[in-house]
Amino acid sequence: MGRMTDKIALVVGGAKGIGRSIAERLAAEGAKVYLTGRQSADVESAAKAIGHGARGLIADASNAADLAQVVQTIKQEHGHIDALVLNAGISEPASLGQMTSEHFDRLFSVNVKGLVFGLQTAVPIMREGGSVVLMGSVAGSAGIANYATYGATKAAIRAYARTWTAELVPRGIRVNVLAPASTDTEMMAAVPDDVRAAIVSTIPMGRMARPGEVASAALFLLSDEASFIAGVELFVDGGMQQV
């Protein structure tokens, strides 16, 4: 029997990269997985590849109405959510001098506003014993040149997790943050070799994270094995922010 057998899981931003890897792992561990993405081709491809009855739903993570429809679909089909992963996010560089109002609004709209109202929408149908994983980043606690706004969005997620833990623990719902370092996804495959080398040079373990390693950490936080863990920020960073 898998660690997520008979549990209903929603992975917002689960069509690509880390989110898809998390959705795959949850499904393999017995969960009925719903995943979202903006592009129908990506969503359909991910759901088909994952199998195990995974279902893909089209939704813009920054659009509260889209997320409300996703939650309503799950409510109609199962009545509740046990595991929620809010993974959707974007990263765009901009120095202080280059920063624009549009850049600021775009990152906070997807990375923070979408996450806040996504959780607000889902919580009413989460059961006691439910678990939430918010996708953070080492950038939330590291000063990375040209990524101030991105880092600020991830720091905001960490702050929200602390307060939401205090609010939701009485309902038996745990909230935790997962903070990976640069992860070797398809998006990173397009990064020039010299940039990849510069990134890896900051990681004591000498390589980027693998998507499956981040997924394993998410599975742990979502499972009953982490039943007494709430409000933490778990770094999956090869020691990057630890030494």
Tab-separated table of C-alpha atoms in Angstrom:
chain	number	residue	atom	x	y	z
A	1	MET	CA	0.000	0.000	0.000
A	2	GLY	CA	1.341	3.425	-0.978
A	3	ARG	CA	1.805	6.332	1.382
A	4	MET	CA	-0.994	8.304	-0.308
A	5	THR	CA	-3.489	5.500	-0.924
A	6	ASP	CA	-7.095	6.718	-1.152
A	7	LYS	CA	-6.052	10.368	-0.771
A	8	ILE	CA	-7.178	13.157	-3.094
A	9	ALA	CA	-4.343	15.443	-4.188
A	10	LEU	CA	-4.298	18.696	-6.138
A	11	VAL	CA	-1.053	19.975	-7.663
A	12	VAL	CA	-1.465	23.518	-8.947
A	13	GLY	CA	1.204	24.001	-11.588
A	14	GLY	CA	1.618	20.266	-12.054
A	15	ALA	CA	1.977	20.022	-15.826
A	16	LYS	CA	5.718	20.636	-16.057
A	17	GLY	CA	8.973	20.510	-14.142
A	18	ILE	CA	8.943	20.044	-10.388
A	19	GLY	CA	5.145	20.106	-10.221
A	20	ARG	CA	4.828	17.285	-12.700
A	21	SER	CA	7.403	15.229	-10.814
A	22	ILE	CA	5.443	15.740	-7.581
A	23	ALA	CA	2.194	14.744	-9.303
A	24	GLU	CA	3.865	11.591	-10.659
A	25	ARG	CA	5.158	10.628	-7.221
A	26	LEU	CA	1.826	11.185	-5.506
A	27	ALA	CA	0.018	9.115	-8.117
A	28	ALA	CA	2.565	6.316	-7.825
A	29	GLU	CA	1.978	6.313	-4.055
A	30	GLY	CA	-1.750	5.757	-4.508
A	31	ALA	CA	-3.272	9.246	-4.604
A	32	LYS	CA	-5.987	10.328	-6.999
A	33	VAL	CA	-4.179	13.293	-8.534
A	34	TYR	CA	-5.565	16.428	-10.126
A	35	LEU	CA	-3.030	18.710	-11.772
A	36	THR	CA	-3.370	22.115	-13.363
A	37	GLY	CA	-1.592	24.137	-16.010
A	38	ARG	CA	-2.337	26.926	-18.458
A	39	GLN	CA	-1.678	25.057	-21.703
A	40	SER	CA	-4.064	22.247	-22.630
A	41	ALA	CA	-1.400	20.278	-24.509
A	42	ASP	CA	0.936	20.277	-21.484
A	43	VAL	CA	-1.856	19.350	-19.082
A	44	GLU	CA	-3.171	16.517	-21.231
A	45	SER	CA	0.323	15.173	-21.884
A	46	ALA	CA	1.214	15.193	-18.175
A	47	ALA	CA	-1.998	13.471	-17.077
A	48	LYS	CA	-1.603	10.774	-19.735
A	49	ALA	CA	2.054	10.150	-18.878
A	50	ILE	CA	1.369	9.991	-15.140
A	51	GLY	CA	-1.501	7.525	-15.511
A	52	HIS	CA	-3.067	6.046	-12.336
A	53	GLY	CA	-6.227	7.992	-13.152
A	54	ALA	CA	-4.534	11.382	-12.957
A	55	ARG	CA	-6.684	14.185	-14.279
A	56	GLY	CA	-5.501	17.436	-15.840
A	57	LEU	CA	-7.483	20.668	-15.579
A	58	ILE	CA	-6.800	23.919	-17.422
A	59	ALA	CA	-6.311	26.822	-15.015
A	60	ASP	CA	-4.294	30.022	-14.708
A	61	ALA	CA	-2.827	29.980	-11.211
A	62	SER	CA	-3.092	33.770	-10.972
A	63	ASN	CA	-6.825	33.660	-11.728
A	64	ALA	CA	-8.952	33.059	-8.635
A	65	ALA	CA	-11.990	32.113	-10.723
A	66	ASP	CA	-10.010	29.399	-12.516
A	67	LEU	CA	-8.835	27.907	-9.239
A	68	ALA	CA	-12.323	28.094	-7.782
A	69	GLN	CA	-13.586	26.049	-10.717
A	70	VAL	CA	-10.858	23.453	-10.184
A	71	VAL	CA	-11.782	23.105	-6.502
A	72	GLN	CA	-15.472	22.904	-7.372
A	73	THR	CA	-14.749	20.070	-9.809
A	74	ILE	CA	-12.908	18.116	-7.119
A	75	LYS	CA	-15.671	18.805	-4.607
A	76	GLN	CA	-18.294	17.465	-6.999
A	77	GLU	CA	-16.286	14.335	-7.796
A	78	HIS	CA	-14.796	13.497	-4.378
A	79	GLY	CA	-16.060	15.992	-1.833
A	80	HIS	CA	-12.680	16.836	-0.345
A	81	ILE	CA	-8.928	17.391	-0.771
A	82	ASP	CA	-6.306	15.667	1.402
A	83	ALA	CA	-3.078	16.986	-0.132
A	84	LEU	CA	-2.528	20.358	-1.789
A	85	VAL	CA	0.600	21.533	-3.586
A	86	LEU	CA	0.756	25.157	-4.698
A	87	ASN	CA	3.659	25.048	-7.107
A	88	ALA	CA	2.863	27.475	-9.931
A	89	GLY	CA	5.357	30.284	-10.236
A	90	ILE	CA	7.454	32.372	-12.585
A	91	SER	CA	10.967	33.773	-12.352
A	92	GLU	CA	12.198	36.789	-14.302
A	93	PRO	CA	15.423	38.704	-13.637
A	94	ALA	CA	15.508	42.471	-13.249
A	95	SER	CA	17.988	44.698	-11.467
A	96	LEU	CA	16.732	47.577	-9.332
A	97	GLY	CA	17.269	49.956	-12.236
A	98	GLN	CA	15.473	47.686	-14.698
A	99	MET	CA	12.501	46.876	-12.483
A	100	THR	CA	9.105	47.970	-13.765
A	101	SER	CA	5.637	48.039	-12.266
A	102	GLU	CA	4.608	45.376	-14.783
A	103	HIS	CA	7.476	43.091	-13.725
A	104	PHE	CA	6.589	43.513	-10.049
A	105	ASP	CA	2.863	42.933	-10.571
A	106	ARG	CA	3.400	39.899	-12.808
A	107	LEU	CA	5.607	38.054	-10.306
A	108	PHE	CA	3.509	38.865	-7.263
A	109	SER	CA	0.287	38.042	-9.107
A	110	VAL	CA	1.366	34.494	-9.967
A	111	ASN	CA	3.752	33.640	-7.139
A	112	VAL	CA	1.918	35.213	-4.219
A	113	LYS	CA	-1.620	36.332	-5.060
A	114	GLY	CA	-2.395	33.090	-6.899
A	115	LEU	CA	-1.048	31.056	-4.007
A	116	VAL	CA	-2.955	33.018	-1.349
A	117	PHE	CA	-6.309	32.775	-3.040
A	118	GLY	CA	-5.669	29.246	-4.244
A	119	LEU	CA	-5.285	28.137	-0.638
A	120	GLN	CA	-8.257	30.220	0.466
A	121	THR	CA	-10.403	28.482	-2.137
A	122	ALA	CA	-9.214	24.962	-1.333
A	123	VAL	CA	-9.181	25.041	2.476
A	124	PRO	CA	-12.971	24.763	2.926
A	125	ILE	CA	-12.930	21.269	1.393
A	126	MET	CA	-9.713	20.064	3.038
A	127	ARG	CA	-10.208	17.328	5.631
A	128	GLU	CA	-8.689	17.036	9.073
A	129	GLY	CA	-5.240	15.507	8.630
A	130	GLY	CA	-4.761	17.348	5.357
A	131	SER	CA	-1.415	18.751	4.322
A	132	VAL	CA	-0.348	21.729	2.212
A	133	VAL	CA	3.015	22.253	0.531
A	134	LEU	CA	3.843	25.748	-0.694
A	135	MET	CA	6.674	25.964	-3.215
A	136	GLY	CA	9.336	28.334	-1.986
A	137	SER	CA	12.946	28.695	-3.085
A	138	VAL	CA	16.422	29.296	-1.713
A	139	ALA	CA	15.980	32.721	-3.340
A	140	GLY	CA	13.622	33.618	-0.495
A	141	SER	CA	16.524	33.786	1.943
A	142	ALA	CA	19.506	34.414	-0.341
A	143	GLY	CA	20.528	37.689	-1.937
A	144	ILE	CA	20.774	36.756	-5.621
A	145	ALA	CA	21.632	39.677	-7.863
A	146	ASN	CA	18.854	40.668	-10.300
A	147	TYR	CA	16.293	38.386	-8.627
A	148	ALA	CA	15.085	40.700	-5.867
A	149	THR	CA	11.409	40.578	-6.811
A	150	TYR	CA	11.416	36.818	-7.284
A	151	GLY	CA	13.164	36.413	-3.933
A	152	ALA	CA	10.649	38.733	-2.285
A	153	THR	CA	7.752	36.620	-3.546
A	154	LYS	CA	9.317	33.506	-2.056
A	155	ALA	CA	10.019	35.272	1.244
A	156	ALA	CA	6.354	36.285	1.324
A	157	ILE	CA	5.370	32.634	0.937
A	158	ARG	CA	7.526	31.737	3.942
A	159	ALA	CA	5.857	34.437	6.021
A	160	TYR	CA	2.381	33.308	5.017
A	161	ALA	CA	3.204	29.704	5.918
A	162	ARG	CA	3.970	30.649	9.513
A	163	THR	CA	0.678	32.487	9.974
A	164	TRP	CA	-1.383	29.888	8.137
A	165	THR	CA	0.113	27.204	10.341
A	166	ALA	CA	-1.195	29.038	13.394
A	167	GLU	CA	-4.601	29.452	11.745
A	168	LEU	CA	-5.052	25.968	10.298
A	169	VAL	CA	-3.434	23.613	12.817
A	170	PRO	CA	-6.586	23.783	14.993
A	171	ARG	CA	-8.414	22.320	11.983
A	172	GLY	CA	-5.848	19.552	11.676
A	173	ILE	CA	-4.315	20.976	8.479
A	174	ARG	CA	-0.527	21.269	8.231
A	175	VAL	CA	1.217	23.895	6.081
A	176	ASN	CA	4.895	23.652	5.135
A	177	VAL	CA	7.240	25.239	2.591
A	178	LEU	CA	9.552	23.369	0.243
A	179	ALA	CA	12.574	25.423	-0.814
A	180	PRO	CA	14.661	23.862	-3.588
A	181	ALA	CA	17.825	25.208	-5.114
A	182	SER	CA	18.132	25.314	-8.907
A	183	THR	CA	16.611	22.098	-10.212
A	184	ASP	CA	17.575	20.285	-13.406
A	185	THR	CA	14.244	20.574	-15.222
A	186	GLU	CA	13.576	21.063	-18.915
A	187	MET	CA	13.676	24.816	-18.389
A	188	MET	CA	17.196	24.611	-16.956
A	189	ALA	CA	18.329	22.504	-19.905
A	190	ALA	CA	18.179	25.651	-22.044
A	191	VAL	CA	20.528	27.580	-19.743
A	192	PRO	CA	24.024	28.170	-21.212
A	193	ASP	CA	26.800	25.962	-19.872
A	194	ASP	CA	28.671	28.841	-18.247
A	195	VAL	CA	25.572	29.904	-16.337
A	196	ARG	CA	24.898	26.331	-15.230
A	197	ALA	CA	28.508	26.059	-14.046
A	198	ALA	CA	28.155	29.275	-12.044
A	199	ILE	CA	25.005	27.973	-10.370
A	200	VAL	CA	26.534	24.603	-9.543
A	201	SER	CA	29.607	26.287	-8.065
A	202	THR	CA	27.437	27.657	-5.234
A	203	ILE	CA	26.105	24.207	-4.253
A	204	PRO	CA	28.337	22.154	-1.928
A	205	MET	CA	27.098	18.869	-3.391
A	206	GLY	CA	28.373	20.006	-6.796
A	207	ARG	CA	25.205	19.625	-8.850
A	208	MET	CA	21.632	20.844	-9.222
A	209	ALA	CA	18.708	19.121	-7.568
A	210	ARG	CA	16.899	16.449	-9.547
A	211	PRO	CA	13.118	16.887	-9.878
A	212	GLY	CA	12.586	13.496	-8.257
A	213	GLU	CA	14.531	14.583	-5.179
A	214	VAL	CA	12.263	17.591	-4.713
A	215	ALA	CA	9.232	15.345	-5.272
A	216	SER	CA	10.448	12.963	-2.560
A	217	ALA	CA	10.625	15.826	-0.080
A	218	ALA	CA	7.129	16.967	-1.068
A	219	LEU	CA	5.783	13.440	-0.639
A	220	PHE	CA	7.254	13.270	2.848
A	221	LEU	CA	5.653	16.570	3.918
A	222	LEU	CA	2.294	15.575	2.450
A	223	SER	CA	2.254	12.099	3.956
A	224	ASP	CA	1.359	10.951	7.454
A	225	GLU	CA	5.073	10.382	8.064
A	226	ALA	CA	5.309	14.148	8.635
A	227	SER	CA	2.255	14.272	10.906
A	228	PHE	CA	4.057	16.364	13.578
A	229	ILE	CA	5.763	18.746	11.149
A	230	ALA	CA	4.093	22.102	10.560
A	231	GLY	CA	5.278	25.564	9.606
A	232	VAL	CA	8.761	24.522	8.475
A	233	GLU	CA	10.773	25.526	5.439
A	234	LEU	CA	12.486	22.385	4.153
A	235	PHE	CA	15.500	23.165	1.968
A	236	VAL	CA	16.331	20.761	-0.846
A	237	ASP	CA	19.464	22.585	-1.879
A	238	GLY	CA	22.514	20.335	-1.598
A	239	GLY	CA	23.715	22.467	1.323
A	240	MET	CA	23.620	25.738	-0.614
A	241	GLN	CA	21.978	27.763	2.173
A	242	GLN	CA	23.185	25.611	5.026
A	243	VAL	CA	26.982	25.935	5.040
